[in-house]
Amino acid sequence: MMQKIDASVLCREGEHSHVEPRWPYGGRVHRDPLSGSPAVQTAGLQVCYPGAADPAIKNASLEVSCGCRAALVGHNGAGKSTLLKAMAGLLKPEAGTIRLFGNPVGACHHRTAYLPQRSDLDWQFPVSVRQLVLTGRYVHLGWFQQPRKKDEQLVSRAIRRLGIEQLAQKPIGDLSGGQQQRVLLARALVQESSLFLLDEPLNALDEATRDTVDEVLREHTQRGGTVLVATHDLGRLSESFDRVIYLCEGRVEQIENLTSGHLTAPQQSASTSRDGT
Amino acid sequence: MLNWLVEPLQHSFMRQALLASILVGLTCSSLGVYVVLRRMAFLGDAIAHTTLPGLVIAYLNRWSLLWGAIISAIVTALGIGWLSRNQRLREDTAIGVVFSGMFALGIVMVSRAQSYRDFSHMLFGNVLGVTQSDLIGIGIVSVVVIGTLFAVNKEMALTTVDPHHAQTIGLSAQRMRYLLLVILALAVVAGIQSVGVVMTTALMVTPAAAASLITRRLHGMFIWSGILSVLSNCVGLYASFYLSISSGGAIVLACTILFGAVYVVTRLRWRHGNTRHRETCIAGSRRN
């Protein structure tokens, strides 16, 4: 059994580098994680797209504890992306609650990094790879503040870590699908967030790049971060994740603890702590 | 040659017109970069047309035309944004509804005023008739538009390339869109003085579109768009002076000709580059 890690320590991962901007976006102020709270907690969550008759997420209750690498698995339309979008604050729940580190969504923006699907970006926009990665620092800058030397250094480090140095000055429109994924992951890294919400980050990646991504996510959780990944890649579940959350037609079907092989029904407390408790 | 350039500037109306053209050119072209990148050309055109009722009301009541147009354009911009805010109504549909309705209202008001001639310079522009107070108004609009773009450029760029990421860090893509619509309305109003309601979109779209063919860098686009716009405004103005043709038409035509030239040159360079690349590949494969 893995050593139990203190959740309050884990939740503070990455925060030492955050200095509240003078004019933060959304006028939010820094809010500390509630002690002992899981990284993600939803209760009776129901999410509906504007204009849609049926909710895309129905009565979803789950927890992902700090330091956990969890996968969201399900067929197309199961609600994986919708669930991540709701957690990232892109969709408002019709019913139920979402808590990130014990706080409501959006209470502390720098603590959550969301990696969207590639199709959500305008890849023809005339910026370089380096400039796109730098946008990950904007949450620490706020209005009117230009990137500083430290931000540039963090960008260089993330670009090196993902092995995309040779692409740094290229326009983002020249990238292949796999390169785009690596660039988005580099941006998530420079955000220095505790929680990564990643929507299909393994799509269009070759084996070598998947290994790199696995390694980066493992390092993040080893430093105390938490990762929640929507994925179709069932082949790597056992080696890449601690927990698997199965979704079907907007409902949480079951939660599998891969470290203990234990299955949990969603209506029983679906806790996914790293030590299997 | 120098005489040819200097002679028109001996007239005060030409000096004012040149200054107005440069200001309008810089304002519309810098905003045009985002109009092109966000594929909002139709919206720019709609806002330009929908200033007509505001202009007519201001004219009939002897108010400032500039402010009449500004209020009308902002109401339109916010109305379109509000109608399409939750995607139940697509933005182009909302534009179509508001655009035609407001323009029709303007036409009805013009017909009630029983003098089409008074409004012809609103429809087709008359930069040669710019007064001192118009120039001050254009200057203020230019400072506001370019200053706002400069101040929020990183946020505007982010909400364009990745609105979802912007939203997750607390930066409302919707509010940035409203801000863009408001400064778009201001830029349109400045453009109307120069080329009129009907052709203002060209000042925003054409130089920025040409710039997008030249460079794939955002800052480069701003610079090239500004250069091409100021150049075509000046060329159009001189052509209007020497050939006694409509200033608005001449400026827009100069924009279009410059765009055509840029398109041809960039196509030729691209083709030449491709041929060289192919030859290098063939030579490389022969060596191997």
Coordinates of C-alpha atoms in Angstrom, one line a residue:
Chain A
M1 CA 0.0 0.0 0.0
M2 CA 1.3 3.4 -0.9
Q3 CA 2.3 5.8 1.9
K4 CA -0.5 8.1 2.9
I5 CA 0.1 11.7 1.9
D6 CA -1.2 14.7 3.9
A7 CA -3.9 16.2 1.6
S8 CA -3.5 19.8 2.9
V9 CA 0.2 19.7 2.0
L10 CA -0.5 18.2 -1.4
C11 CA -3.1 20.8 -2.2
R12 CA -0.6 23.6 -1.6
E13 CA 1.6 22.2 -4.4
G14 CA 2.7 25.0 -6.8
E15 CA 1.4 27.8 -4.7
H16 CA 4.7 29.0 -3.4
S17 CA 5.3 30.6 -6.8
H18 CA 1.9 32.4 -7.0
V19 CA 1.8 36.1 -6.2
E20 CA -1.6 37.6 -6.4
P21 CA -1.8 39.9 -9.5
R22 CA -2.6 43.5 -8.8
W23 CA -5.6 43.3 -11.1
P24 CA -6.6 39.6 -11.3
Y25 CA -9.1 38.4 -13.9
G26 CA -12.6 38.2 -12.7
G27 CA -11.6 40.3 -9.6
R28 CA -11.0 37.1 -7.6
V29 CA -8.7 37.0 -4.7
H30 CA -6.5 34.1 -3.6
R31 CA -8.4 31.6 -1.5
D32 CA -6.6 28.8 0.5
P33 CA -7.7 25.2 0.0
L34 CA -9.9 24.0 2.9
S35 CA -7.8 21.7 5.1
G36 CA -8.4 18.0 4.4
S37 CA -10.7 18.6 1.4
P38 CA -10.3 16.5 -1.7
A39 CA -9.0 18.1 -4.9
V40 CA -12.4 17.5 -6.6
Q41 CA -15.7 16.7 -5.1
T42 CA -19.0 16.6 -6.9
A43 CA -22.4 15.8 -5.4
G44 CA -25.6 15.2 -7.3
L45 CA -24.2 17.1 -10.3
Q46 CA -26.4 17.7 -13.3
V47 CA -25.1 19.6 -16.3
C48 CA -27.1 20.6 -19.4
Y49 CA -25.9 22.3 -22.6
P50 CA -27.8 25.5 -23.5
G51 CA -30.8 24.5 -25.6
A52 CA -30.4 20.8 -25.0
A53 CA -33.4 18.9 -23.7
D54 CA -31.6 16.2 -21.8
P55 CA -28.8 16.8 -19.3
A56 CA -25.3 15.6 -20.4
I57 CA -24.4 14.8 -16.8
K58 CA -26.9 13.2 -14.5
N59 CA -26.6 13.0 -10.7
A60 CA -22.8 12.6 -10.7
S61 CA -21.2 12.2 -7.3
L62 CA -17.5 11.6 -7.1
E63 CA -14.3 12.5 -5.2
V64 CA -10.7 12.7 -6.4
S65 CA -8.3 13.2 -3.6
C66 CA -5.1 15.2 -3.8
G67 CA -2.2 13.4 -5.3
C68 CA -4.4 11.0 -7.4
R69 CA -4.1 10.3 -11.1
A70 CA -7.6 9.5 -12.2
A71 CA -9.0 8.6 -15.6
L72 CA -12.5 9.4 -16.9
V73 CA -13.5 6.6 -19.2
G74 CA -16.5 6.2 -21.4
H75 CA -17.7 6.0 -24.9
N76 CA -18.3 9.0 -27.1
G77 CA -21.1 11.1 -25.5
A78 CA -20.7 9.5 -22.1
G79 CA -20.1 13.0 -20.6
K80 CA -16.4 13.0 -20.0
S81 CA -15.7 16.3 -21.6
T82 CA -18.8 17.9 -20.1
L83 CA -17.8 16.8 -16.6
L84 CA -14.4 18.4 -17.1
K85 CA -15.9 21.5 -18.5
A86 CA -18.2 21.9 -15.6
M87 CA -15.2 21.4 -13.2
A88 CA -13.2 24.0 -15.2
G89 CA -16.1 26.5 -14.9
L90 CA -17.0 26.5 -18.6
L91 CA -20.5 25.0 -17.9
K92 CA -22.8 25.9 -15.1
P93 CA -24.4 23.0 -13.2
E94 CA -28.2 22.9 -13.3
A95 CA -28.2 21.1 -10.0
G96 CA -25.7 19.7 -7.5
T97 CA -22.3 21.1 -6.4
I98 CA -18.7 21.0 -7.5
R99 CA -16.0 21.8 -5.0
L100 CA -12.3 22.1 -5.9
F101 CA -10.1 21.9 -2.8
G102 CA -13.2 22.6 -0.8
N103 CA -14.0 25.9 -2.6
P104 CA -16.5 26.6 -5.3
V105 CA -15.3 26.5 -9.0
G106 CA -13.6 29.7 -9.9
A107 CA -12.8 30.7 -6.3
C108 CA -9.1 30.5 -7.1
H109 CA -8.3 30.3 -10.8
H110 CA -4.6 29.6 -10.7
R111 CA -5.1 26.3 -8.9
T112 CA -6.8 24.6 -11.8
A113 CA -5.4 24.0 -15.3
Y114 CA -7.7 22.9 -18.0
L115 CA -6.5 21.3 -21.2
P116 CA -9.2 21.6 -23.8
Q117 CA -9.7 19.3 -26.8
R118 CA -7.5 20.5 -29.7
S119 CA -10.5 21.5 -31.8
D120 CA -11.4 24.1 -29.2
L121 CA -8.5 26.3 -30.2
D122 CA -8.0 28.5 -33.3
W123 CA -4.7 27.0 -34.5
Q124 CA -4.6 29.5 -37.4
F125 CA -4.1 32.4 -35.0
P126 CA -0.7 34.1 -35.7
V127 CA 1.3 33.3 -32.6
S128 CA 4.3 31.1 -32.0
V129 CA 4.4 28.0 -29.9
R130 CA 6.3 29.9 -27.2
Q131 CA 3.7 32.6 -27.1
L132 CA 0.9 30.1 -26.7
V133 CA 2.7 28.4 -23.9
L134 CA 3.2 31.7 -22.3
T135 CA -0.6 32.3 -22.0
G136 CA -0.4 29.7 -19.2
R137 CA 1.2 32.4 -17.1
Y138 CA -1.6 35.0 -17.7
V139 CA -3.5 33.8 -14.6
H140 CA -0.5 34.9 -12.5
L141 CA -0.2 38.3 -14.3
G142 CA -3.8 39.6 -14.6
W143 CA -4.7 42.8 -16.4
F144 CA -2.1 45.1 -17.9
Q145 CA 0.9 43.1 -16.5
Q146 CA 3.3 41.9 -19.1
P147 CA 5.2 38.6 -18.7
R148 CA 8.4 38.9 -16.6
K149 CA 11.7 37.2 -16.8
K150 CA 10.6 34.5 -14.4
D151 CA 7.6 33.7 -16.6
E152 CA 9.8 33.3 -19.7
Q153 CA 12.1 31.0 -17.7
L154 CA 9.2 28.8 -16.7
V155 CA 8.1 28.7 -20.3
S156 CA 11.6 27.6 -21.5
R157 CA 11.7 24.9 -18.8
A158 CA 8.2 23.5 -19.8
I159 CA 9.1 23.6 -23.5
R160 CA 12.3 21.6 -22.7
R161 CA 10.4 19.2 -20.6
L162 CA 8.0 18.3 -23.3
G163 CA 10.8 18.1 -25.9
I164 CA 9.5 20.8 -28.2
E165 CA 12.4 23.2 -28.2
Q166 CA 12.8 23.0 -32.0
L167 CA 9.1 24.1 -32.4
A168 CA 9.3 27.0 -30.0
Q169 CA 9.4 29.8 -32.6
K170 CA 7.1 28.1 -35.1
P171 CA 3.6 29.4 -35.8
I172 CA 1.1 27.2 -34.0
G173 CA -0.6 26.6 -37.4
D174 CA 2.4 24.5 -38.5
L175 CA 2.0 21.9 -35.7
S176 CA 0.8 18.3 -36.1
G177 CA -1.9 16.9 -33.8
G178 CA 0.6 15.3 -31.5
Q179 CA 2.7 18.5 -31.3
Q180 CA -0.4 20.5 -30.5
Q181 CA -1.1 18.2 -27.5
R182 CA 2.4 18.6 -26.2
V183 CA 2.2 22.4 -26.5
L184 CA -1.1 22.4 -24.6
L185 CA 0.5 20.3 -21.9
A186 CA 3.5 22.6 -21.7
R187 CA 1.0 25.5 -21.1
A188 CA -0.7 23.5 -18.3
L189 CA 2.7 23.0 -16.7
V190 CA 3.7 26.7 -16.7
Q191 CA 0.4 27.5 -15.0
E192 CA 1.8 25.7 -12.0
S193 CA -1.6 24.5 -10.9
S194 CA -2.3 21.8 -8.4
L195 CA -5.1 20.3 -10.4
F196 CA -4.9 19.3 -14.0
L197 CA -8.1 18.7 -15.9
L198 CA -7.1 17.2 -19.2
D199 CA -9.5 16.5 -22.0
E200 CA -8.2 13.7 -24.3
P201 CA -4.5 14.7 -24.0
L202 CA -3.3 11.4 -25.4
N203 CA -5.1 11.7 -28.7
A204 CA -2.9 11.7 -31.8
L205 CA 0.2 10.9 -29.8
D206 CA 2.7 8.3 -30.8
E207 CA 4.0 5.8 -28.2
A208 CA 7.1 7.7 -27.4
T209 CA 5.2 10.9 -26.8
R210 CA 2.6 9.1 -24.7
D211 CA 5.5 7.9 -22.5
T212 CA 6.7 11.5 -22.1
V213 CA 3.2 12.7 -21.2
D214 CA 2.8 9.8 -18.7
E215 CA 6.1 10.7 -17.1
V216 CA 5.1 14.4 -16.9
L217 CA 1.8 13.5 -15.2
R218 CA 3.5 11.1 -12.8
E219 CA 6.0 13.8 -11.8
H220 CA 3.1 16.2 -11.2
T221 CA 1.3 13.8 -8.9
Q222 CA 4.6 12.9 -7.1
R223 CA 5.0 16.6 -6.3
G224 CA 1.5 16.5 -4.8
G225 CA -0.5 17.6 -7.8
T226 CA -3.7 15.9 -8.9
V227 CA -4.6 14.8 -12.4
L228 CA -8.0 14.0 -13.9
V229 CA -7.8 12.8 -17.5
A230 CA -10.6 12.1 -20.0
T231 CA -9.3 9.3 -22.2
H232 CA -10.2 6.7 -24.8
D233 CA -6.9 4.9 -24.3
L234 CA -7.9 1.8 -22.3
G235 CA -4.7 0.0 -23.0
R236 CA -2.7 2.1 -20.6
L237 CA -5.1 2.5 -17.7
S238 CA -3.4 0.3 -15.2
E239 CA 0.1 1.7 -15.8
S240 CA -0.9 5.4 -16.1
F241 CA -3.6 5.8 -13.5
D242 CA -4.4 5.1 -9.8
R243 CA -8.2 5.3 -10.3
V244 CA -10.6 4.9 -13.2
I245 CA -14.0 6.6 -13.2
Y246 CA -16.4 4.9 -15.7
L247 CA -19.1 7.1 -17.2
C248 CA -22.1 5.9 -19.2
E249 CA -24.7 8.2 -20.6
G250 CA -23.9 11.0 -18.2
R251 CA -23.8 8.8 -15.1
V252 CA -20.9 7.6 -13.0
E253 CA -21.2 3.8 -13.5
Q254 CA -18.4 2.7 -11.2
I255 CA -15.0 3.7 -9.8
E256 CA -12.1 1.3 -9.9
N257 CA -9.2 1.5 -7.6
L258 CA -6.3 0.2 -9.7
T259 CA -3.9 0.1 -6.8
S260 CA -6.1 -2.3 -4.8
G261 CA -8.3 -3.7 -7.6
H262 CA -11.3 -2.6 -5.6
L263 CA -14.5 -1.6 -7.4
T264 CA -16.8 1.1 -5.9
A265 CA -20.4 1.8 -6.9
P266 CA -21.0 5.5 -7.2
Q267 CA -23.9 5.6 -4.7
Q268 CA -21.5 4.3 -2.1
S269 CA -19.1 7.0 -1.2
A270 CA -16.9 7.2 -4.3
S271 CA -13.8 8.3 -2.7
T272 CA -10.6 8.0 -4.8
S273 CA -7.9 8.7 -2.4
R274 CA -4.4 7.7 -3.4
D275 CA -4.0 5.2 -0.6
G276 CA -7.1 3.4 -1.5
T277 CA -9.1 4.3 1.7
Chain B
M1 CA 7.5 64.6 -57.9
L2 CA 8.0 66.5 -54.6
N3 CA 5.9 69.3 -56.0
W4 CA 3.3 66.8 -56.9
L5 CA 3.2 65.6 -53.3
V6 CA 3.4 69.0 -51.6
E7 CA 1.1 71.1 -53.8
P8 CA -2.2 69.6 -52.4
L9 CA -1.0 70.2 -48.9
Q10 CA -1.0 74.0 -49.5
H11 CA -4.8 73.7 -49.0
S12 CA -5.9 73.5 -45.4
F13 CA -8.8 71.1 -46.3
M14 CA -6.2 68.7 -47.8
R15 CA -4.0 68.9 -44.7
Q16 CA -6.9 68.1 -42.5
A17 CA -8.1 65.4 -44.8
L18 CA -4.6 63.8 -44.8
L19 CA -4.4 63.9 -41.1
A20 CA -7.9 62.4 -40.8
S21 CA -7.0 59.7 -43.3
I22 CA -3.9 58.7 -41.4
L23 CA -5.7 58.6 -38.1
V24 CA -8.7 56.6 -39.5
G25 CA -6.3 54.3 -41.4
L26 CA -4.3 53.5 -38.2
T27 CA -7.4 53.0 -36.1
C28 CA -9.4 50.9 -38.5
S29 CA -6.4 48.8 -39.6
S30 CA -5.3 47.9 -36.0
L31 CA -8.8 46.9 -35.0
G32 CA -9.1 45.2 -38.4
V33 CA -6.5 42.7 -37.3
Y34 CA -8.9 41.2 -34.7
V35 CA -11.9 41.6 -37.1
V36 CA -10.1 39.4 -39.6
L37 CA -8.7 36.9 -37.0
R38 CA -12.1 36.6 -35.4
R39 CA -13.9 36.3 -38.7
M40 CA -16.1 39.4 -37.9
A41 CA -16.0 41.1 -41.3
F42 CA -19.8 40.8 -41.7
L43 CA -20.3 42.2 -38.2
G44 CA -18.1 45.2 -39.0
D45 CA -20.1 45.8 -42.2
A46 CA -23.4 45.6 -40.3
I47 CA -22.3 48.0 -37.6
A48 CA -21.2 50.5 -40.3
H49 CA -24.6 50.3 -42.0
T50 CA -26.6 50.5 -38.8
T51 CA -25.1 53.9 -37.8
L52 CA -27.4 55.5 -40.4
P53 CA -30.4 56.0 -38.1
G54 CA -28.1 57.6 -35.5
L55 CA -26.6 59.9 -38.1
V56 CA -29.9 61.0 -39.4
I57 CA -31.4 61.7 -36.0
A58 CA -28.3 63.7 -35.0
Y59 CA -28.5 65.6 -38.3
L60 CA -32.1 66.4 -38.0
N61 CA -31.7 67.6 -34.4
R62 CA -28.5 69.5 -35.2
W63 CA -26.5 67.3 -32.8
S64 CA -23.0 66.0 -33.3
L65 CA -23.1 63.5 -36.1
L66 CA -20.1 61.7 -34.5
W67 CA -22.0 61.1 -31.3
G68 CA -25.2 60.1 -33.1
A69 CA -23.2 57.5 -35.0
I70 CA -21.3 56.3 -31.9
I71 CA -24.5 55.7 -29.9
S72 CA -26.2 54.0 -32.8
A73 CA -23.2 51.7 -33.5
I74 CA -22.8 50.8 -29.8
V75 CA -26.5 50.0 -29.4
T76 CA -26.3 47.8 -32.5
A77 CA -23.1 46.1 -31.3
L78 CA -24.5 45.3 -27.9
G79 CA -27.9 44.3 -29.4
I80 CA -26.2 41.7 -31.6
G81 CA -24.0 40.5 -28.7
W82 CA -27.1 40.2 -26.5
L83 CA -29.2 38.3 -29.1
S84 CA -26.5 35.8 -29.8
R85 CA -25.2 35.5 -26.2
N86 CA -26.3 32.0 -25.5
Q87 CA -25.9 30.6 -29.0
R88 CA -29.6 29.9 -29.4
L89 CA -29.5 32.4 -32.2
R90 CA -26.3 32.3 -34.3
E91 CA -24.3 35.5 -34.5
D92 CA -24.6 35.8 -38.2
T93 CA -28.4 35.4 -38.0
A94 CA -28.6 38.1 -35.3
I95 CA -26.4 40.4 -37.4
G96 CA -28.7 39.8 -40.4
V97 CA -31.8 40.7 -38.4
V98 CA -30.4 43.8 -36.7
F99 CA -28.4 45.1 -39.6
S100 CA -31.2 45.1 -42.2
G101 CA -33.7 46.5 -39.6
M102 CA -31.5 49.4 -38.5
F103 CA -30.4 50.2 -42.1
A104 CA -34.1 50.2 -43.2
L105 CA -34.9 52.5 -40.3
G106 CA -32.2 54.9 -41.5
I107 CA -33.4 54.8 -45.1
V108 CA -37.0 55.6 -43.9
M109 CA -35.7 58.5 -41.9
V110 CA -33.7 59.8 -44.8
S111 CA -36.8 59.7 -47.0
R112 CA -38.8 61.6 -44.3
A113 CA -36.1 64.3 -44.3
Q114 CA -36.7 64.7 -48.0
S115 CA -33.1 65.4 -48.9
Y116 CA -31.0 62.6 -50.1
R117 CA -28.2 64.9 -51.1
D118 CA -27.5 65.9 -47.4
F119 CA -26.9 62.3 -46.5
S120 CA -24.8 61.3 -49.5
H121 CA -21.5 62.1 -47.7
M122 CA -22.6 59.9 -44.9
L123 CA -23.3 57.0 -47.2
F124 CA -20.1 57.4 -49.4
G125 CA -17.8 59.5 -47.2
N126 CA -16.2 62.9 -47.8
V127 CA -12.8 63.1 -46.1
L128 CA -12.1 66.4 -48.0
G129 CA -15.0 68.0 -46.0
V130 CA -13.6 67.1 -42.6
T131 CA -13.8 70.1 -40.2
Q132 CA -11.5 71.0 -37.3
S133 CA -14.1 69.6 -34.8
D134 CA -14.5 66.4 -36.8
L135 CA -10.7 66.0 -36.7
I136 CA -10.7 66.4 -32.9
G137 CA -13.5 63.8 -32.7
I138 CA -11.5 61.4 -34.9
G139 CA -8.4 62.0 -32.9
I140 CA -10.2 61.1 -29.6
V141 CA -11.7 58.0 -31.1
S142 CA -8.3 56.9 -32.4
V143 CA -6.6 57.4 -29.1
V144 CA -9.4 55.4 -27.3
V145 CA -9.4 52.5 -29.8
I146 CA -5.7 52.1 -30.2
G147 CA -5.1 52.7 -26.5
T148 CA -7.7 50.1 -25.5
L149 CA -6.2 47.6 -28.0
F150 CA -2.7 48.2 -26.7
A151 CA -3.8 47.9 -23.1
V152 CA -5.8 44.6 -23.5
N153 CA -3.9 43.1 -26.4
K154 CA -2.8 40.0 -24.5
E155 CA -6.3 39.4 -23.2
M156 CA -7.8 40.0 -26.6
A157 CA -5.4 37.6 -28.2
L158 CA -6.0 34.9 -25.6
T159 CA -9.8 35.1 -25.9
T160 CA -9.4 34.8 -29.7
V161 CA -7.1 31.8 -29.8
D162 CA -8.5 29.9 -26.8
P163 CA -11.6 31.4 -25.2
H164 CA -12.0 28.3 -23.0
H165 CA -8.6 28.7 -21.4
A166 CA -9.4 32.4 -20.9
Q167 CA -12.7 31.5 -19.2
T168 CA -11.0 29.0 -16.8
I169 CA -8.6 31.7 -15.6
G170 CA -11.5 34.1 -14.9
L171 CA -11.1 36.2 -18.1
S172 CA -14.6 36.4 -19.6
A173 CA -14.5 35.8 -23.3
Q174 CA -18.0 37.3 -23.6
R175 CA -17.0 40.6 -21.9
M176 CA -13.9 40.8 -24.1
R177 CA -16.2 40.4 -27.1
Y178 CA -18.5 43.2 -25.9
L179 CA -15.4 45.4 -25.4
L180 CA -14.3 44.6 -29.0
L181 CA -17.8 45.4 -30.3
V182 CA -17.8 48.7 -28.6
I183 CA -14.4 49.8 -29.9
L184 CA -15.4 48.4 -33.3
A185 CA -18.4 50.7 -33.2
L186 CA -16.0 53.6 -32.4
A187 CA -13.6 52.7 -35.2
V188 CA -16.5 52.4 -37.7
V189 CA -17.7 55.9 -36.8
A190 CA -14.2 57.3 -37.5
G191 CA -14.2 55.4 -40.8
I192 CA -17.5 56.8 -41.8
Q193 CA -16.0 60.3 -42.0
S194 CA -13.5 59.0 -44.4
V195 CA -15.2 56.5 -46.7
G196 CA -18.9 56.5 -45.6
V197 CA -21.3 54.0 -44.2
V198 CA -21.2 51.7 -47.2
M199 CA -17.5 51.2 -47.5
T200 CA -16.1 51.5 -43.9
T201 CA -15.6 47.7 -43.6
A202 CA -13.1 47.8 -46.4
L203 CA -10.8 50.0 -44.2
M204 CA -10.8 47.4 -41.5
V205 CA -10.8 44.2 -43.4
T206 CA -8.7 44.8 -46.5
P207 CA -5.4 46.0 -45.0
A208 CA -5.6 43.4 -42.2
A209 CA -6.4 40.7 -44.7
A210 CA -3.4 41.7 -46.8
A211 CA -1.2 41.8 -43.7
S212 CA -2.3 38.2 -42.9
L213 CA -0.9 37.1 -46.2
I214 CA 2.5 38.8 -45.5
T215 CA 3.2 37.6 -41.9
R216 CA 2.2 34.9 -39.4
R217 CA 3.0 37.0 -36.4
L218 CA 0.4 39.0 -34.5
H219 CA 2.7 42.1 -34.0
G220 CA 3.7 41.8 -37.6
M221 CA 0.1 41.8 -38.7
F222 CA -0.5 45.0 -36.7
I223 CA 2.5 46.7 -38.3
W224 CA 1.8 45.6 -41.9
S225 CA -1.9 46.4 -41.6
G226 CA -1.1 49.9 -40.4
I227 CA 1.5 50.5 -43.2
L228 CA -0.8 49.3 -45.9
S229 CA -3.8 51.2 -44.6
V230 CA -2.0 54.5 -44.3
L231 CA -0.5 54.0 -47.7
S232 CA -3.8 53.3 -49.4
N233 CA -5.5 56.2 -47.6
C234 CA -2.8 58.6 -48.8
V235 CA -2.8 57.2 -52.3
G236 CA -6.6 57.4 -52.5
L237 CA -6.6 60.9 -51.2
Y238 CA -4.1 62.2 -53.7
A239 CA -5.9 60.3 -56.5
S240 CA -9.2 62.0 -55.4
F241 CA -7.5 65.4 -55.5
Y242 CA -5.8 65.1 -58.9
L243 CA -8.4 63.0 -60.7
S244 CA -11.4 64.8 -59.1
I245 CA -13.0 61.5 -58.1
S246 CA -14.9 60.4 -54.9
S247 CA -12.4 60.4 -52.0
G248 CA -14.1 57.5 -50.3
G249 CA -14.2 55.4 -53.5
A250 CA -10.6 56.2 -54.3
I251 CA -9.4 55.2 -50.8
V252 CA -11.2 51.9 -50.8
L253 CA -10.1 51.2 -54.4
A254 CA -6.5 51.9 -53.4
C255 CA -6.9 49.4 -50.5
T256 CA -8.2 46.8 -52.8
I257 CA -5.4 47.3 -55.4
L258 CA -2.8 47.0 -52.7
F259 CA -4.4 43.9 -51.4
G260 CA -4.4 42.5 -55.0
A261 CA -0.7 43.4 -55.3
V262 CA 0.2 41.7 -52.0
Y263 CA -1.8 38.6 -52.9
V264 CA 0.0 38.2 -56.2
V265 CA 3.5 38.8 -54.7
T266 CA 2.9 36.4 -51.8
R267 CA 1.5 33.7 -54.2
L268 CA 4.5 34.1 -56.5
R269 CA 6.9 33.9 -53.5
W270 CA 5.0 30.8 -52.2
R271 CA 5.2 29.1 -55.6
H272 CA 8.9 30.0 -55.9
G273 CA 9.6 28.7 -52.4
N274 CA 7.8 25.4 -53.1
T275 CA 9.7 24.9 -56.4
R276 CA 13.0 25.5 -54.6
H277 CA 12.0 23.1 -51.8
R278 CA 11.0 20.4 -54.4
E279 CA 14.4 20.9 -56.2
T280 CA 16.3 20.6 -52.9
C281 CA 14.4 17.3 -52.1
I282 CA 15.1 15.9 -55.5
A283 CA 18.8 16.8 -55.3
G284 CA 19.0 15.3 -51.9
S285 CA 17.4 12.0 -53.0
R286 CA 19.7 11.8 -56.0
R287 CA 22.7 12.2 -53.7
N288 CA 21.5 9.4 -51.5

